[in-house]
Amino acid sequence: MAKLEISNLTKNYGKVEVIKGVDLTVEDGEFVSLIGSSGCGKSTLLRMIAGLEDITSGSISIDGRVINDVEPKDRDIAMVFQNYALYPHLTVAENMGFSLHLRGVPKNEAKIAVEKVAETLGLTPYLDRAPKALSGGQRQRVAMGRAIVRNPRIFLFDEPLSNLDAKLRVQMRLEIKALQKRLGTTSIYVTHDQVEALTMSDRLVLLNGGQVEQIGTPMEVYKKPANIFVASFIGSPAMNLFDGILHRDVEQTFVTVHGNKILVPNCPKLTNGTKVKLGIRPEHLKYAATDSGNNIINMKVSMTETTGAETYAYGHFGDEAMTIKLNGEDAIKSGDKISLTVKTNLLHVFDYVTGIRINN
């Protein structure tokens, strides 16, 4: 168990700065996900915590002790990799107990520890098998078991489920989260998959170009994205964003988009006539009883997709592309012209220039 603190951390490769002044505190027992697109720096940051990448400046501390110059093997951190990193010539039991062997733990004591962890992970029947005889999910369990058996202070996960099929990913993410809660070990999880991040994490850290865009609980980030980048990244399908002009009078604040009047939450920092970006999540648009009035959006449907439970429709509002997410039983087809409405409290307003969220 441990508290991890990262302060003004940077990483340069020559003249290229890939981690740009990251500040982050992970509380004892917390599960935090680092999420962002490929190349945003999340795996580099994880490797810096593990000691596999040098630090250019800043500090990393565990329970108040700076570990910048501490060797990886002495940080008491266990890492689970994307490609499992199992030794092919060793059995499951030998793979899981390898770190104990290196530390000189007596064989009988190591055997007991491995068997206990194997039982927790459902690996007892496979202890004498070689990794090549296991499925992808079983190999990932072995990799996790190798980390757990060390009883580390911090777990690091580097996209551990990306090599698994969709059904197995769902099963494994439930198992990882349940296991982490049971063990109570501080955990940092790197993923580009927002579903993994949203469903597993106590908090999310969204990275973009080596810097933090927002830190918050999954619902905080979903309901109140800090800027357009976060709004576009979190949510599937992505948030619709429309150009608009903000207006305010004594009684209300609204945005005009393609001639339509959309009432929005209060935007205290903006003056009348300011150009803004209006954000609407596809799942928050519903059929309207009329094609005119406030908060009405008229859409011409270009294409539809159905997953059975849900239907996705793609089209245009004015000359801007938009997506809606409806019930799978809703009858909608290409060429339809439909009217939609959205509740004011579900709308998002962003500064047109900076992209920063400006409504409460």
PDB file of C-alpha atoms in Angstrom, residues 214 217-227 230-231 239 281 345 348 350 357 359-360:
ATOM      1  CA  GLN A 214      -8.196  16.918 -16.789  1.00  0.00           C
ATOM      2  CA  THR A 217     -13.832  10.744 -11.420  1.00  0.00           C
ATOM      3  CA  PRO A 218     -15.349   9.074 -14.492  1.00  0.00           C
ATOM      4  CA  MET A 219     -18.663  10.894 -13.984  1.00  0.00           C
ATOM      5  CA  GLU A 220     -16.988  14.265 -13.388  1.00  0.00           C
ATOM      6  CA  VAL A 221     -15.076  13.953 -16.640  1.00  0.00           C
ATOM      7  CA  TYR A 222     -18.147  12.739 -18.547  1.00  0.00           C
ATOM      8  CA  LYS A 223     -20.568  15.327 -17.178  1.00  0.00           C
ATOM      9  CA  LYS A 224     -18.228  18.323 -17.019  1.00  0.00           C
ATOM     10  CA  PRO A 225     -15.372  17.970 -19.507  1.00  0.00           C
ATOM     11  CA  ALA A 226     -12.809  20.698 -18.920  1.00  0.00           C
ATOM     12  CA  ASN A 227     -12.315  21.486 -22.593  1.00  0.00           C
ATOM     13  CA  VAL A 230     -11.808  16.000 -23.167  1.00  0.00           C
ATOM     14  CA  ALA A 231     -15.356  16.393 -24.478  1.00  0.00           C
ATOM     15  CA  MET A 239     -19.811  14.678 -28.492  1.00  0.00           C
ATOM     16  CA  ARG A 281     -23.767  14.259 -26.491  1.00  0.00           C
ATOM     17  CA  ASN A 345     -28.777  21.015 -18.110  1.00  0.00           C
ATOM     18  CA  HIS A 348     -21.922  22.120 -22.801  1.00  0.00           C
ATOM     19  CA  PHE A 350     -16.865  25.966 -24.784  1.00  0.00           C
ATOM     20  CA  ARG A 357     -15.482  24.887 -20.807  1.00  0.00           C
ATOM     21  CA  ASN A 359     -20.734  26.979 -18.500  1.00  0.00           C
ATOM     22  CA  ASN A 360     -21.383  25.909 -14.911  1.00  0.00           C
TER      23      ASN A 360
END
